[in-house]
Amino acid sequence: MDLVKPEFGLFFWQLITIIILIFLLAKFAWNPILKGIKDREDSINDSLNAAEDAKKEMMHLQEKNQDMIKEARAERDQMLKDAQSARKRMLEEANSQANEKAAQIIAKAQETIQADKKAALQEIKSEVASLSIEIAEKIIATKLKDDKSQQDLVERMLKDVKLN
Amino acid sequence: MLTRPFSSLFLLMAMFFLSTSNTLANDQLDEFNPTDMIMHHIQDSYDWHFFDIGETPVSLSLPVLLKTDKGWITFMSSEFHHDTEGEYVVEKNGQKVVNYHEKAYVLNEGESTLKFDANHYPENAIRPIDLSITKNVAAIFLSVMVLLLMFPRLAKHYKKSNKAPKGLNNALETLVLFVRDEIAKPQIGEKKYMKFMPFLLTVFFFIWVTNLLGLLPGAANVTGSISVTVALGLITLILMIFNGSKDYWQHIFWMPGVPVPVRIILAPIELVGLFIKPIALMIRLFANITAGHIIILSLIGLIFILSSAGVAFISVPFALFISVLELLVAFLQAFIFTMLSALFIGMAVEEHEHH
């Protein structure tokens, strides 16, 4: 029965030792160890979260980049379109201006021509008149031997003048 | 093909066994008492005895500390001269001390030798208060030293870096995490477990290390002695009592939700249950470890009982197998003790939802 009968001495030493051991290890081992493990777990969790955030941020940035590229492309297209239309407009403008000018020049030229023509006709008329007068004078001088022929001549001449 | 060497070995063994058993049996059987041998190995002693060289025992002498009405008696256990039959009398401060079956007795005044009554109990001596550093106490101190060498070193690691430790520290950390995540948290609960972690970790590693050291040849059977497990169980009981929630005590003394007569019957049962729980703990650990030691010693003892070296071919592999099994049991018992302590504490601190 000695086997199952507790001995006071051994019980006493075991109790004292284990209590001291609990306090010693709590102070110098368990608390620092558990704290260290907890800190590490926290830092791992934080790192994982940070990595996830970074990933999200990157996705976001990528999306933003895509948007920016799209925008830039749209802008470029717009600019090209604008430039094209501007060119077209400018060409049209230049064309119409040129046409206008040409028309003006032509109109002016025609005016001048008209005026010159008028002047020339005037001159020719007066020349013709004087020539006619000269011719008439000569013819008269030669043909106006009698009154009747004079009268005929005058009449004829008047008729002719009207035609002109 | 493989069986041939085995069968020939067995045959050889059998022949050896047959040839030697007759010659040795007669003169050695009466000398060898297996019960004494086993009891000697699993019980505490004043000396730490390792082995004998011829007739000379090789042992470590440990201090004997006794307290009687007349004061302290202290001497080294070597002064018993390895006597355990109460024959060699050590005289200190006018008091005579004898070692009878590894228990120190102080002889009554005027007596010079130990006398026994009809039941073989010493009749002219008293047992003093015995605070000797016995073999088991020394082994406890050894376990404490091992623990103090291992864990403050692990703690230092976390001051230097917050990376996972390497080597032994990593293994220890895994076990610490095991106690935290598999024992404390599920049994006690996320909110309250931290308070009990020092106790649970210390008890777990103390029992485990002590069990393992106990398996070494010549080592003490610390966790297999009832005094040690009583001390450990007592701490669990104290923690249960001092951390019991209002609900817990109410469930013990005045169980809610049952008729009054049943409450009166339940109260003593529950109260006994409070004490049975740690008692079951201490008996389980004590019995498991002692049983393991007894099996190994019995298997080895078989060689001497049958007085045949041939038996060793069976006994030693069996003892080896049991020893390896004991390595598992060493861990298992540490785990079970800690687990159940956590469970009992968890039951005590639990706050019930009101039904």
Tab-separated table of N, CA and C in Angstrom, chain B residues 13-34 298-313 315:
chain	number	residue	atom	x	y	z
B	13	MET	N	17.251	-20.008	-29.449
B	13	MET	CA	16.798	-19.422	-28.210
B	13	MET	C	16.160	-20.474	-27.303
B	14	ALA	N	15.315	-21.267	-27.945
B	14	ALA	CA	14.607	-22.303	-27.200
B	14	ALA	C	15.581	-23.303	-26.582
B	15	MET	N	16.597	-23.671	-27.376
B	15	MET	CA	17.597	-24.623	-26.879
B	15	MET	C	18.340	-24.036	-25.690
B	16	PHE	N	18.692	-22.744	-25.837
B	16	PHE	CA	19.430	-22.055	-24.807
B	16	PHE	C	18.604	-22.006	-23.524
B	17	PHE	N	17.324	-21.708	-23.730
B	17	PHE	CA	16.395	-21.589	-22.628
B	17	PHE	C	16.266	-22.914	-21.877
B	18	LEU	N	16.138	-23.993	-22.656
B	18	LEU	CA	15.972	-25.315	-22.060
B	18	LEU	C	17.223	-25.753	-21.314
B	19	SER	N	18.376	-25.471	-21.906
B	19	SER	CA	19.620	-25.962	-21.321
B	19	SER	C	19.964	-25.235	-20.035
B	20	THR	N	19.597	-23.953	-19.959
B	20	THR	CA	20.034	-23.185	-18.797
B	20	THR	C	19.008	-23.165	-17.674
B	21	SER	N	17.749	-23.349	-18.026
B	21	SER	CA	16.717	-23.125	-17.017
B	21	SER	C	16.849	-24.087	-15.835
B	22	ASN	N	17.197	-25.311	-16.121
B	22	ASN	CA	17.284	-26.295	-15.049
B	22	ASN	C	18.427	-26.010	-14.091
B	23	THR	N	19.533	-25.622	-14.658
B	23	THR	CA	20.723	-25.461	-13.821
B	23	THR	C	20.634	-24.244	-12.928
B	24	LEU	N	20.072	-23.127	-13.488
B	24	LEU	CA	20.106	-21.881	-12.728
B	24	LEU	C	18.901	-21.719	-11.805
B	25	ALA	N	17.824	-22.411	-12.163
B	25	ALA	CA	16.560	-22.143	-11.482
B	25	ALA	C	16.659	-22.349	-9.978
B	26	ASN	N	17.281	-23.410	-9.581
B	26	ASN	CA	17.243	-23.775	-8.174
B	26	ASN	C	17.960	-22.793	-7.261
B	27	ASP	N	19.158	-22.383	-7.657
B	27	ASP	CA	19.920	-21.559	-6.717
B	27	ASP	C	19.597	-20.067	-6.814
B	28	GLN	N	18.857	-19.613	-7.888
B	28	GLN	CA	18.634	-18.175	-7.972
B	28	GLN	C	17.196	-17.783	-7.690
B	29	LEU	N	16.260	-18.702	-7.844
B	29	LEU	CA	14.861	-18.343	-7.745
B	29	LEU	C	14.520	-17.780	-6.357
B	30	ASP	N	15.093	-18.373	-5.328
B	30	ASP	CA	14.761	-17.897	-3.989
B	30	ASP	C	15.438	-16.569	-3.652
B	31	GLU	N	16.490	-16.269	-4.380
B	31	GLU	CA	17.172	-14.999	-4.118
B	31	GLU	C	16.445	-13.821	-4.755
B	32	PHE	N	15.942	-14.050	-5.983
B	32	PHE	CA	15.347	-12.943	-6.735
B	32	PHE	C	13.864	-12.818	-6.438
B	33	ASN	N	13.482	-11.667	-5.915
B	33	ASN	CA	12.067	-11.407	-5.656
B	33	ASN	C	11.610	-10.284	-6.590
B	34	PRO	N	10.848	-10.629	-7.643
B	34	PRO	CA	10.488	-9.609	-8.647
B	34	PRO	C	9.684	-8.468	-8.053
B	298	SER	N	8.749	-5.682	-15.441
B	298	SER	CA	8.315	-7.082	-15.407
B	298	SER	C	8.927	-7.852	-16.566
B	299	LEU	N	8.925	-7.230	-17.730
B	299	LEU	CA	9.482	-7.911	-18.899
B	299	LEU	C	10.963	-8.201	-18.701
B	300	ILE	N	11.655	-7.204	-18.132
B	300	ILE	CA	13.083	-7.424	-17.861
B	300	ILE	C	13.227	-8.458	-16.749
B	301	GLY	N	12.329	-8.351	-15.731
B	301	GLY	CA	12.374	-9.276	-14.593
B	301	GLY	C	12.148	-10.720	-15.005
B	302	LEU	N	11.403	-10.888	-16.094
B	302	LEU	CA	11.128	-12.221	-16.617
B	302	LEU	C	12.421	-13.009	-16.859
B	303	ILE	N	13.436	-12.268	-17.310
B	303	ILE	CA	14.729	-12.908	-17.566
B	303	ILE	C	15.236	-13.550	-16.289
B	304	PHE	N	15.067	-12.853	-15.165
B	304	PHE	CA	15.617	-13.347	-13.902
B	304	PHE	C	14.687	-14.357	-13.249
B	305	ILE	N	13.368	-14.175	-13.476
B	305	ILE	CA	12.420	-15.136	-12.912
B	305	ILE	C	12.634	-16.496	-13.548
B	306	LEU	N	12.763	-16.499	-14.867
B	306	LEU	CA	12.980	-17.761	-15.581
B	306	LEU	C	14.450	-18.150	-15.578
B	307	SER	N	15.276	-17.294	-15.003
B	307	SER	CA	16.719	-17.554	-14.866
B	307	SER	C	17.352	-18.014	-16.176
B	308	SER	N	16.970	-17.310	-17.236
B	308	SER	CA	17.528	-17.707	-18.520
B	308	SER	C	17.831	-16.483	-19.351
B	309	ALA	N	19.057	-16.393	-19.828
B	309	ALA	CA	19.427	-15.280	-20.690
B	309	ALA	C	18.690	-15.374	-22.008
B	310	GLY	N	18.246	-16.589	-22.373
B	310	GLY	CA	17.528	-16.759	-23.639
B	310	GLY	C	16.233	-15.985	-23.683
B	311	VAL	N	15.590	-15.847	-22.535
B	311	VAL	CA	14.342	-15.091	-22.472
B	311	VAL	C	14.567	-13.649	-22.918
B	312	ALA	N	15.800	-13.200	-22.770
B	312	ALA	CA	16.112	-11.827	-23.147
B	312	ALA	C	15.770	-11.561	-24.603
B	313	PHE	N	15.869	-12.604	-25.437
B	313	PHE	CA	15.561	-12.410	-26.856
B	313	PHE	C	14.096	-12.024	-27.056
B	315	SER	N	12.145	-10.852	-24.149
B	315	SER	CA	11.875	-9.782	-23.187
B	315	SER	C	12.377	-8.430	-23.652
